[in-house]
């Protein structure tokens, strides 16, 4: 689950990470109230207007602006709120800005004696360890630093049974070129950041820029945070953080009925039980010259209702030229699944305009094939993998 900058900052703040403070609004009439409140609380003279969308590079697209007076604040806020913001990380159409964050200006006006760093915490899958990735080259896009000057990016891996050691936090701060008060503050910053990463069950936490002010404060100015979806059940407060308007609507619909669906770019829809079988099925589709249009695991209970929802999810994708149902009947019996498929097909007859290929293997598979063949419906019942491959090749001809 991706979070917005303002949500991530709130979680960071709860874990003691110093942040650039601010308030959000979705209606421009709240602007005066919020800006007054913020300047009373922080003493800020300037305000930063920041579009809240699930994409980075907002500054480049005109989604982050520093307002030096009330007129600028009003005009930037009203133009950013409701705009279609295009950044290097959005589609060509851009993303609709439903919310803006009005933040204090933490770059003291007229002073250039600040520094911007890059710090992220993420999982290194090849070593199975959490690592801190950091660089002195913050503020600009880190992708081009990684490409052009990879020697300016450093890594610190963390032993999971010990956690972040104090000397590791010190080493990171030191490598960022800090000393004295700013070194101390950076060590605290990194420890709190790591603590936040672990306690929130994040899979990615990226702060770019981390700011060192001229008076040696260390502050998170931006924040990108991804929460591990598998951990959401153990954080009650996370239910409110999901912004469905930012997500793929089909994936959201699937999640709401407990189906595991991932949208892909191909032309063959798949409905499978079990993630391993889903992977094998996707390979099979590729071997037949097709490309999987989705990953869909219907899980252990492939009854008529679930099959029908699954068909609906798959068929909303106009790229789908055929649907392959590949179910292994272990606990769930194939004849029950077959009945479910026939029932779902009958209910959805008008919507189904592409060939349906079904392979049911396992308990009662013979009965299942009989049920499908006897239904008189346009369902191709395959009895082997080569059957499936041939049929896909025919469809794609
Ligand atoms: P991104 O473009 O989506 O990564 O958004 P950021 O939150 O990183 O903001 C983009 C840039 O705006 C930062 O790199 C800063 O240079 C600038 N910025 C952010 N906050 C402030 C601020 O308080 N004052 C000033 N002057 N600039 C800021
Ligand atoms: Mn940024």
CSV table of C-alpha atoms and ligand atoms in Angstrom, one decimal:
chain,number,residue,atom,x,y,z
A,1,UNK,CA,0.0,0.0,0.0
A,2,UNK,CA,1.4,3.4,-1.0
A,3,UNK,CA,1.0,6.3,1.3
A,4,UNK,CA,0.7,10.0,0.5
A,5,UNK,CA,3.5,12.3,1.7
A,6,UNK,CA,1.4,13.8,4.4
A,7,UNK,CA,0.4,10.4,5.8
A,8,UNK,CA,3.9,9.1,5.8
A,9,UNK,CA,5.1,12.3,7.6
A,10,UNK,CA,2.5,11.8,10.3
A,11,UNK,CA,3.7,8.2,10.9
A,12,UNK,CA,7.3,9.4,10.9
A,13,UNK,CA,6.4,12.2,13.4
A,14,UNK,CA,4.8,9.6,15.7
A,15,UNK,CA,8.1,7.7,15.7
A,16,UNK,CA,10.1,10.8,16.6
A,17,UNK,CA,11.5,11.7,13.1
A,18,UNK,CA,11.6,15.5,12.7
A,19,UNK,CA,9.5,16.5,9.7
A,20,UNK,CA,8.5,19.6,7.8
A,21,UNK,CA,5.2,20.4,9.4
A,22,UNK,CA,2.0,21.2,7.5
A,23,UNK,CA,-1.8,20.6,7.1
A,24,UNK,CA,-3.8,19.3,4.2
A,25,UNK,CA,-6.9,20.6,2.5
A,26,UNK,CA,-9.2,19.4,-0.3
A,27,UNK,CA,-11.3,22.6,-0.4
A,28,UNK,CA,-9.7,25.9,-1.0
A,29,UNK,CA,-12.1,27.6,1.5
A,30,UNK,CA,-10.0,26.1,4.3
A,31,UNK,CA,-6.8,27.8,3.1
A,32,UNK,CA,-6.9,30.9,5.4
A,33,UNK,CA,-7.7,28.8,8.5
A,34,UNK,CA,-4.9,26.4,7.8
A,35,UNK,CA,-2.2,28.9,6.9
A,36,UNK,CA,-3.0,31.0,10.0
A,37,UNK,CA,-2.8,28.0,12.2
A,38,UNK,CA,0.5,26.9,10.6
A,39,UNK,CA,2.2,30.2,10.9
A,40,UNK,CA,1.1,30.5,14.5
A,41,UNK,CA,2.4,27.1,15.3
A,42,UNK,CA,5.7,27.3,13.4
A,43,UNK,CA,6.4,30.9,12.9
A,44,UNK,CA,6.8,30.3,9.2
A,45,UNK,CA,6.7,33.3,6.8
A,46,UNK,CA,6.6,31.4,3.6
A,47,UNK,CA,4.5,28.4,2.7
A,48,UNK,CA,5.2,25.4,0.5
A,49,UNK,CA,2.2,24.2,-1.5
A,50,UNK,CA,2.6,20.5,-2.3
A,51,UNK,CA,0.3,18.3,-4.4
A,52,UNK,CA,-0.6,15.0,-2.7
A,53,UNK,CA,-0.5,12.3,-5.4
A,54,UNK,CA,1.1,8.8,-5.4
A,55,UNK,CA,4.0,9.8,-7.6
A,56,UNK,CA,7.3,11.5,-7.2
A,57,UNK,CA,9.0,14.2,-9.2
A,58,UNK,CA,6.1,16.6,-8.3
A,59,UNK,CA,8.4,19.6,-8.1
A,60,UNK,CA,9.4,19.1,-11.8
A,61,UNK,CA,5.8,19.0,-12.9
A,62,UNK,CA,4.8,22.2,-11.0
A,63,UNK,CA,3.2,20.4,-8.1
A,64,UNK,CA,5.5,21.9,-5.4
A,65,UNK,CA,5.7,25.7,-5.1
A,66,UNK,CA,7.0,28.1,-2.5
A,67,UNK,CA,4.7,31.0,-1.7
A,68,UNK,CA,6.3,34.1,-0.4
A,69,UNK,CA,3.1,36.0,0.4
A,70,UNK,CA,-0.7,35.5,0.8
A,71,UNK,CA,-1.4,36.3,-2.8
A,72,UNK,CA,1.0,33.7,-4.0
A,73,UNK,CA,-0.3,31.2,-1.5
A,74,UNK,CA,-3.8,31.7,-2.7
A,75,UNK,CA,-2.9,31.5,-6.4
A,76,UNK,CA,-0.6,28.5,-6.1
A,77,UNK,CA,-3.0,26.6,-3.9
A,78,UNK,CA,-6.0,27.2,-6.3
A,79,UNK,CA,-4.0,26.2,-9.4
A,80,UNK,CA,-2.5,23.1,-7.9
A,81,UNK,CA,-5.7,21.8,-6.2
A,82,UNK,CA,-7.7,20.1,-8.9
A,83,UNK,CA,-5.0,20.1,-11.6
A,84,UNK,CA,-3.9,17.1,-13.6
A,85,UNK,CA,-0.3,16.9,-12.5
A,86,UNK,CA,2.1,15.4,-14.9
A,87,UNK,CA,5.5,14.3,-13.5
A,88,UNK,CA,8.2,11.9,-14.8
A,89,UNK,CA,6.5,9.2,-12.7
A,90,UNK,CA,2.8,9.6,-13.9
A,91,UNK,CA,1.1,8.6,-17.1
A,92,UNK,CA,0.9,11.1,-20.0
A,93,UNK,CA,-2.5,12.3,-18.7
A,94,UNK,CA,-1.1,13.0,-15.3
A,95,UNK,CA,-2.9,12.5,-11.9
A,96,UNK,CA,-5.8,14.5,-10.5
A,97,UNK,CA,-4.7,16.4,-7.4
A,98,UNK,CA,-7.5,16.0,-4.8
A,99,UNK,CA,-5.5,17.2,-1.8
A,100,UNK,CA,-2.7,19.7,-1.2
A,101,UNK,CA,-0.3,19.9,1.7
A,102,UNK,CA,0.4,23.4,3.0
A,103,UNK,CA,3.8,23.1,4.7
A,104,UNK,CA,6.1,25.4,6.6
A,105,UNK,CA,9.1,26.7,4.7
A,106,UNK,CA,12.1,25.0,6.3
A,107,UNK,CA,14.7,26.5,3.9
A,108,UNK,CA,15.3,29.7,5.7
A,109,UNK,CA,14.7,32.5,3.2
A,110,UNK,CA,17.8,34.2,1.9
A,111,UNK,CA,20.1,31.6,3.3
A,112,UNK,CA,21.9,29.1,1.1
A,113,UNK,CA,23.8,27.5,3.9
A,114,UNK,CA,21.7,24.3,3.9
A,115,UNK,CA,22.4,20.8,2.6
A,116,UNK,CA,20.1,18.2,1.0
A,117,UNK,CA,20.7,14.5,1.4
A,118,UNK,CA,19.1,11.3,0.2
A,119,UNK,CA,18.2,8.5,2.7
A,120,UNK,CA,16.0,5.5,2.1
A,121,UNK,CA,15.4,2.2,3.9
A,122,UNK,CA,14.4,-0.8,2.0
A,123,UNK,CA,14.7,-4.6,1.7
A,124,UNK,CA,17.7,-5.9,-0.2
A,125,UNK,CA,16.2,-9.1,-1.5
A,126,UNK,CA,19.4,-10.7,-2.6
A,127,UNK,CA,20.9,-10.6,1.0
A,128,UNK,CA,17.4,-10.9,2.7
A,129,UNK,CA,18.4,-7.9,4.8
A,130,UNK,CA,17.0,-4.4,5.4
A,131,UNK,CA,19.5,-1.8,4.2
A,132,UNK,CA,19.9,2.0,4.4
A,133,UNK,CA,20.8,3.5,1.1
A,134,UNK,CA,22.1,7.1,1.3
A,135,UNK,CA,23.8,9.8,-0.6
A,136,UNK,CA,25.1,13.3,-0.3
A,137,UNK,CA,23.3,14.1,-3.6
A,138,UNK,CA,19.8,14.7,-2.3
A,139,UNK,CA,17.1,16.8,-3.7
A,140,UNK,CA,17.7,16.0,-7.3
A,141,UNK,CA,16.4,12.8,-8.8
A,142,UNK,CA,18.4,9.9,-7.3
A,143,UNK,CA,17.8,7.7,-10.4
A,144,UNK,CA,20.3,9.9,-12.4
A,145,UNK,CA,22.8,9.9,-9.5
A,146,UNK,CA,22.6,6.1,-9.5
A,147,UNK,CA,23.1,6.0,-13.3
A,148,UNK,CA,25.8,8.7,-13.7
A,149,UNK,CA,27.7,8.7,-10.4
A,150,UNK,CA,26.9,5.4,-8.6
A,151,UNK,CA,30.0,5.9,-6.4
A,152,UNK,CA,28.1,8.6,-4.6
A,153,UNK,CA,25.5,6.2,-3.3
A,154,UNK,CA,26.3,4.2,-0.2
A,155,UNK,CA,24.7,1.2,1.5
A,156,UNK,CA,24.5,0.0,5.1
A,157,UNK,CA,23.1,-3.5,5.7
A,158,UNK,CA,21.4,-4.3,9.0
A,159,UNK,CA,21.6,-7.6,10.8
A,160,UNK,CA,18.0,-8.6,11.5
A,161,UNK,CA,18.7,-10.2,14.8
A,162,UNK,CA,20.5,-7.2,16.2
A,163,UNK,CA,18.8,-4.3,14.4
A,164,UNK,CA,20.5,-1.0,13.6
A,165,UNK,CA,23.7,-0.6,15.7
A,166,UNK,CA,24.6,2.8,17.0
A,167,UNK,CA,27.9,2.7,15.2
A,168,UNK,CA,26.1,2.1,11.9
A,169,UNK,CA,23.9,5.2,12.3
A,170,UNK,CA,27.1,7.1,13.2
A,171,UNK,CA,28.9,5.8,10.1
A,172,UNK,CA,26.0,6.9,7.8
A,173,UNK,CA,26.0,10.4,9.4
A,174,UNK,CA,29.7,10.6,9.1
A,175,UNK,CA,29.8,9.5,5.5
A,176,UNK,CA,27.3,12.3,4.7
A,177,UNK,CA,30.0,14.7,5.7
A,178,UNK,CA,28.5,15.9,9.0
A,179,UNK,CA,30.2,16.8,12.3
A,180,UNK,CA,29.3,18.3,15.6
A,181,UNK,CA,25.7,19.1,16.3
A,182,UNK,CA,24.4,18.1,12.9
A,183,UNK,CA,26.2,14.7,13.2
A,184,UNK,CA,24.5,14.1,16.5
A,185,UNK,CA,21.1,15.1,15.1
A,186,UNK,CA,21.6,13.0,12.0
A,187,UNK,CA,22.4,9.9,14.1
A,188,UNK,CA,19.1,10.5,16.0
A,189,UNK,CA,17.3,11.0,12.8
A,190,UNK,CA,18.6,7.8,11.3
A,191,UNK,CA,17.8,5.7,14.4
A,192,UNK,CA,14.2,7.1,14.5
A,193,UNK,CA,13.8,6.5,10.8
A,194,UNK,CA,14.8,2.9,11.2
A,195,UNK,CA,12.5,2.5,14.2
A,196,UNK,CA,9.7,3.9,12.1
A,197,UNK,CA,10.4,1.6,9.2
A,198,UNK,CA,10.4,-1.5,11.4
A,199,UNK,CA,7.4,-0.6,13.6
A,200,UNK,CA,5.1,0.5,10.7
A,201,UNK,CA,5.9,-2.6,8.7
A,202,UNK,CA,7.1,-0.5,5.8
A,203,UNK,CA,8.7,-2.1,2.8
A,204,UNK,CA,10.1,1.2,1.5
A,205,UNK,CA,10.8,4.5,3.2
A,206,UNK,CA,12.5,7.1,1.1
A,207,UNK,CA,13.3,10.6,2.3
A,208,UNK,CA,14.5,12.9,-0.5
A,209,UNK,CA,15.5,15.5,0.5
A,210,UNK,CA,16.6,15.1,4.1
A,211,UNK,CA,17.5,18.7,4.9
A,212,UNK,CA,20.3,20.0,7.1
A,213,UNK,CA,19.4,23.6,8.0
A,214,UNK,CA,21.9,26.3,8.6
A,215,UNK,CA,21.3,25.9,12.4
A,216,UNK,CA,22.0,22.2,12.1
A,217,UNK,CA,18.5,20.7,12.3
A,218,UNK,CA,17.9,17.6,10.4
A,219,UNK,CA,14.4,17.4,8.8
A,220,UNK,CA,12.4,15.1,6.5
A,221,UNK,CA,11.2,17.5,3.8
A,222,UNK,CA,9.6,14.8,1.6
A,223,UNK,CA,8.6,11.3,2.3
A,224,UNK,CA,7.7,8.3,0.2
A,225,UNK,CA,6.4,5.3,2.1
A,226,UNK,CA,5.1,1.9,1.1
A,227,UNK,CA,3.5,-0.4,3.6
A,228,UNK,CA,3.9,-4.2,3.3
A,229,UNK,CA,0.3,-5.3,2.3
A,230,UNK,CA,0.8,-8.5,4.3
A,231,UNK,CA,1.1,-6.6,7.5
A,232,UNK,CA,-2.0,-4.4,7.2
A,233,UNK,CA,-4.1,-6.8,9.3
A,234,UNK,CA,-2.1,-6.0,12.3
A,235,UNK,CA,-2.4,-2.2,12.2
A,236,UNK,CA,-6.0,-1.1,12.8
A,237,UNK,CA,-5.2,2.5,11.9
A,238,UNK,CA,-4.1,1.6,8.4
A,239,UNK,CA,-7.6,1.0,7.0
A,240,UNK,CA,-8.0,4.8,6.7
A,241,UNK,CA,-4.7,5.3,4.9
A,242,UNK,CA,-5.6,3.6,1.7
A,243,UNK,CA,-6.5,6.0,-1.1
A,244,UNK,CA,-8.5,4.0,-3.5
A,245,UNK,CA,-8.7,6.8,-6.0
A,246,UNK,CA,-4.9,6.3,-6.5
A,247,UNK,CA,-5.2,2.6,-7.1
A,248,UNK,CA,-6.1,0.3,-10.1
A,249,UNK,CA,-9.9,0.1,-9.7
A,250,UNK,CA,-10.0,-3.6,-10.8
A,251,UNK,CA,-7.4,-4.5,-8.2
A,252,UNK,CA,-9.4,-2.7,-5.6
A,253,UNK,CA,-12.6,-4.5,-6.6
A,254,UNK,CA,-10.7,-7.8,-6.4
A,255,UNK,CA,-9.3,-7.1,-3.0
A,256,UNK,CA,-12.8,-6.2,-1.7
A,257,UNK,CA,-14.0,-9.8,-2.4
A,258,UNK,CA,-10.8,-11.4,-1.3
A,259,UNK,CA,-9.3,-12.3,-4.7
A,260,UNK,CA,-5.7,-11.8,-5.4
A,261,UNK,CA,-5.6,-9.9,-8.8
A,262,UNK,CA,-2.7,-8.1,-10.5
A,263,UNK,CA,-3.3,-6.3,-13.8
A,264,UNK,CA,-0.8,-7.1,-16.5
A,265,UNK,CA,-0.5,-6.0,-20.2
A,266,UNK,CA,-1.1,-9.3,-22.1
A,267,UNK,CA,-4.0,-10.8,-24.1
A,268,UNK,CA,-4.9,-14.0,-22.3
A,269,UNK,CA,-6.8,-13.7,-19.0
A,270,UNK,CA,-6.1,-16.3,-16.4
A,271,UNK,CA,-8.1,-17.7,-13.5
A,272,UNK,CA,-6.1,-20.1,-11.3
A,273,UNK,CA,-6.1,-21.5,-7.8
A,274,UNK,CA,-2.8,-21.1,-5.9
A,275,UNK,CA,0.0,-18.7,-6.6
A,276,UNK,CA,2.4,-21.4,-7.8
A,277,UNK,CA,0.0,-22.7,-10.3
A,278,UNK,CA,-0.7,-19.2,-11.4
A,279,UNK,CA,3.0,-18.7,-12.1
A,280,UNK,CA,3.2,-22.0,-14.0
A,281,UNK,CA,0.1,-21.0,-16.0
A,282,UNK,CA,1.6,-17.7,-17.0
A,283,UNK,CA,4.6,-19.6,-18.3
A,284,UNK,CA,2.3,-21.9,-20.2
A,285,UNK,CA,0.6,-18.9,-21.8
A,286,UNK,CA,3.9,-17.4,-22.9
A,287,UNK,CA,5.0,-20.8,-24.4
A,288,UNK,CA,1.8,-20.7,-26.4
A,289,UNK,CA,2.8,-17.4,-27.9
A,290,UNK,CA,0.4,-15.4,-25.7
A,291,UNK,CA,1.0,-12.9,-22.9
A,292,UNK,CA,-0.8,-13.1,-19.5
A,293,UNK,CA,-3.4,-10.2,-19.1
A,294,UNK,CA,-3.4,-10.7,-15.4
A,295,UNK,CA,-2.5,-12.7,-12.4
A,296,UNK,CA,-5.5,-14.0,-10.6
A,297,UNK,CA,-5.6,-16.5,-7.7
A,298,UNK,CA,-9.1,-17.4,-6.8
A,299,UNK,CA,-7.8,-19.3,-3.8
A,300,UNK,CA,-9.3,-22.5,-2.3
A,301,UNK,CA,-13.0,-21.8,-2.8
A,302,UNK,CA,-13.6,-21.7,-6.5
A,303,UNK,CA,-17.5,-21.6,-6.2
A,304,UNK,CA,-19.9,-20.1,-8.7
A,305,UNK,CA,-20.0,-16.7,-7.0
A,306,UNK,CA,-16.2,-16.3,-6.9
A,307,UNK,CA,-15.8,-17.6,-10.4
A,308,UNK,CA,-18.4,-15.1,-11.6
A,309,UNK,CA,-16.6,-12.2,-9.9
A,310,UNK,CA,-13.3,-13.4,-11.3
A,311,UNK,CA,-14.8,-13.6,-14.9
A,312,UNK,CA,-16.0,-10.0,-14.5
A,313,UNK,CA,-12.7,-8.8,-13.4
A,314,UNK,CA,-10.9,-10.5,-16.2
A,315,UNK,CA,-13.4,-9.5,-18.9
A,316,UNK,CA,-13.4,-5.8,-18.1
A,317,UNK,CA,-10.0,-5.7,-19.8
A,318,UNK,CA,-10.5,-5.0,-23.6
A,319,UNK,CA,-7.1,-6.6,-24.4
A,320,UNK,CA,-8.3,-10.1,-23.4
A,321,UNK,CA,-8.7,-12.4,-26.4
A,322,UNK,CA,-9.3,-15.6,-24.4
A,323,UNK,CA,-9.7,-16.7,-20.8
A,324,UNK,CA,-7.8,-19.7,-19.4
A,325,UNK,CA,-9.2,-21.3,-16.3
A,326,UNK,CA,-6.6,-23.6,-14.8
A,327,UNK,CA,-7.7,-25.2,-11.6
A,328,UNK,CA,-6.2,-28.0,-9.6
A,329,UNK,CA,-8.8,-29.8,-7.6
A,330,UNK,CA,-7.2,-30.8,-4.3
A,331,UNK,CA,-9.4,-29.8,-1.4
A,332,UNK,CA,-12.0,-28.2,-3.8
A,333,UNK,CA,-13.5,-30.9,-6.1
A,334,UNK,CA,-13.3,-30.3,-9.8
A,335,UNK,CA,-17.0,-31.2,-10.4
A,336,UNK,CA,-18.0,-28.4,-8.0
A,337,UNK,CA,-15.7,-26.0,-9.8
A,338,UNK,CA,-17.1,-27.1,-13.1
A,339,UNK,CA,-20.7,-26.4,-11.9
A,340,UNK,CA,-19.5,-23.0,-10.7
A,341,UNK,CA,-18.0,-22.2,-14.1
A,342,UNK,CA,-21.2,-23.3,-15.9
A,343,UNK,CA,-23.4,-21.3,-13.6
A,344,UNK,CA,-21.2,-18.2,-13.8
A,345,UNK,CA,-21.1,-18.5,-17.6
A,346,UNK,CA,-24.9,-18.8,-17.8
A,347,UNK,CA,-25.3,-15.7,-15.7
A,348,UNK,CA,-22.9,-13.7,-17.7
A,349,UNK,CA,-23.6,-15.0,-21.2
A,350,UNK,CA,-24.1,-11.6,-22.8
A,351,UNK,CA,-20.8,-10.3,-21.4
A,352,UNK,CA,-18.6,-13.2,-22.5
A,353,UNK,CA,-17.5,-12.6,-26.1
A,354,UNK,CA,-14.1,-14.4,-26.0
A,355,UNK,CA,-13.3,-18.1,-25.9
A,356,UNK,CA,-13.1,-19.7,-22.5
A,357,UNK,CA,-10.6,-22.5,-22.1
A,358,UNK,CA,-10.9,-24.7,-19.0
A,359,UNK,CA,-8.5,-27.2,-17.6
A,360,UNK,CA,-9.6,-29.0,-14.5
A,361,UNK,CA,-7.2,-31.5,-13.0
A,362,UNK,CA,-7.3,-33.5,-9.7
A,363,UNK,CA,-10.2,-34.8,-7.7
A,364,UNK,CA,-13.3,-35.7,-9.8
A,365,UNK,CA,-11.8,-34.2,-13.0
A,366,UNK,CA,-13.6,-36.7,-15.3
A,367,UNK,CA,-17.0,-35.7,-13.9
A,368,UNK,CA,-16.0,-32.1,-14.3
A,369,UNK,CA,-15.2,-32.6,-17.9
A,370,UNK,CA,-18.6,-34.3,-18.4
A,371,UNK,CA,-20.4,-31.4,-16.8
A,372,UNK,CA,-18.7,-28.8,-19.0
A,373,UNK,CA,-19.1,-30.8,-22.2
A,374,UNK,CA,-22.8,-31.5,-21.4
A,375,UNK,CA,-23.6,-27.9,-20.7
A,376,UNK,CA,-23.7,-27.1,-24.4
A,377,UNK,CA,-21.9,-23.8,-23.7
A,378,UNK,CA,-19.0,-22.3,-25.6
A,379,UNK,CA,-16.4,-23.6,-23.1
A,380,UNK,CA,-13.5,-25.5,-24.4
A,381,UNK,CA,-12.6,-28.2,-21.9
A,382,UNK,CA,-9.0,-29.2,-22.2
A,383,UNK,CA,-7.7,-32.5,-21.0
A,384,UNK,CA,-4.0,-31.7,-21.1
A,385,UNK,CA,-1.5,-28.9,-21.2
A,386,UNK,CA,-0.8,-29.5,-24.9
A,387,UNK,CA,-4.6,-29.1,-25.5
A,388,UNK,CA,-4.4,-25.7,-23.8
A,389,UNK,CA,-1.4,-24.6,-25.8
A,390,UNK,CA,-2.9,-25.6,-29.1
A,391,UNK,CA,-6.2,-23.9,-28.3
A,392,UNK,CA,-4.4,-20.6,-27.3
A,393,UNK,CA,-2.4,-20.7,-30.5
A,394,UNK,CA,-5.6,-21.1,-32.5
A,395,UNK,CA,-7.2,-18.2,-30.8
A,396,UNK,CA,-4.2,-15.9,-31.4
A,397,UNK,CA,-3.8,-16.9,-35.1
B,1,LIG,P1,9.1,15.8,-5.3
B,1,LIG,O1,9.4,16.8,-6.4
B,1,LIG,O2,7.8,15.1,-5.6
B,1,LIG,O3,10.2,14.9,-4.9
B,1,LIG,O4,8.7,16.7,-4.0
B,1,LIG,P2,9.6,17.3,-2.8
B,1,LIG,O5,8.8,17.3,-1.6
B,1,LIG,O6,10.9,16.6,-2.7
B,1,LIG,O7,9.8,18.8,-3.2
B,1,LIG,C1,10.5,19.2,-4.3
B,1,LIG,C2,11.5,20.3,-4.0
B,1,LIG,O8,10.9,21.4,-3.4
B,1,LIG,C3,12.5,19.9,-2.9
B,1,LIG,O9,13.6,19.2,-3.4
B,1,LIG,C4,13.0,21.2,-2.4
B,1,LIG,O10,14.1,21.7,-3.1
B,1,LIG,C5,11.7,22.1,-2.6
B,1,LIG,N1,11.2,22.4,-1.3
B,1,LIG,C6,10.4,21.5,-0.5
B,1,LIG,N2,10.1,22.1,0.7
B,1,LIG,C7,10.7,23.4,0.6
B,1,LIG,C8,10.7,24.5,1.5
B,1,LIG,O11,10.2,24.4,2.7
B,1,LIG,N3,11.3,25.6,1.1
B,1,LIG,C9,11.9,25.7,-0.1
B,1,LIG,N4,12.4,26.9,-0.4
B,1,LIG,N5,11.9,24.7,-1.0
B,1,LIG,C10,11.3,23.5,-0.6
B,2,LIG,MN1,11.3,14.6,-3.2
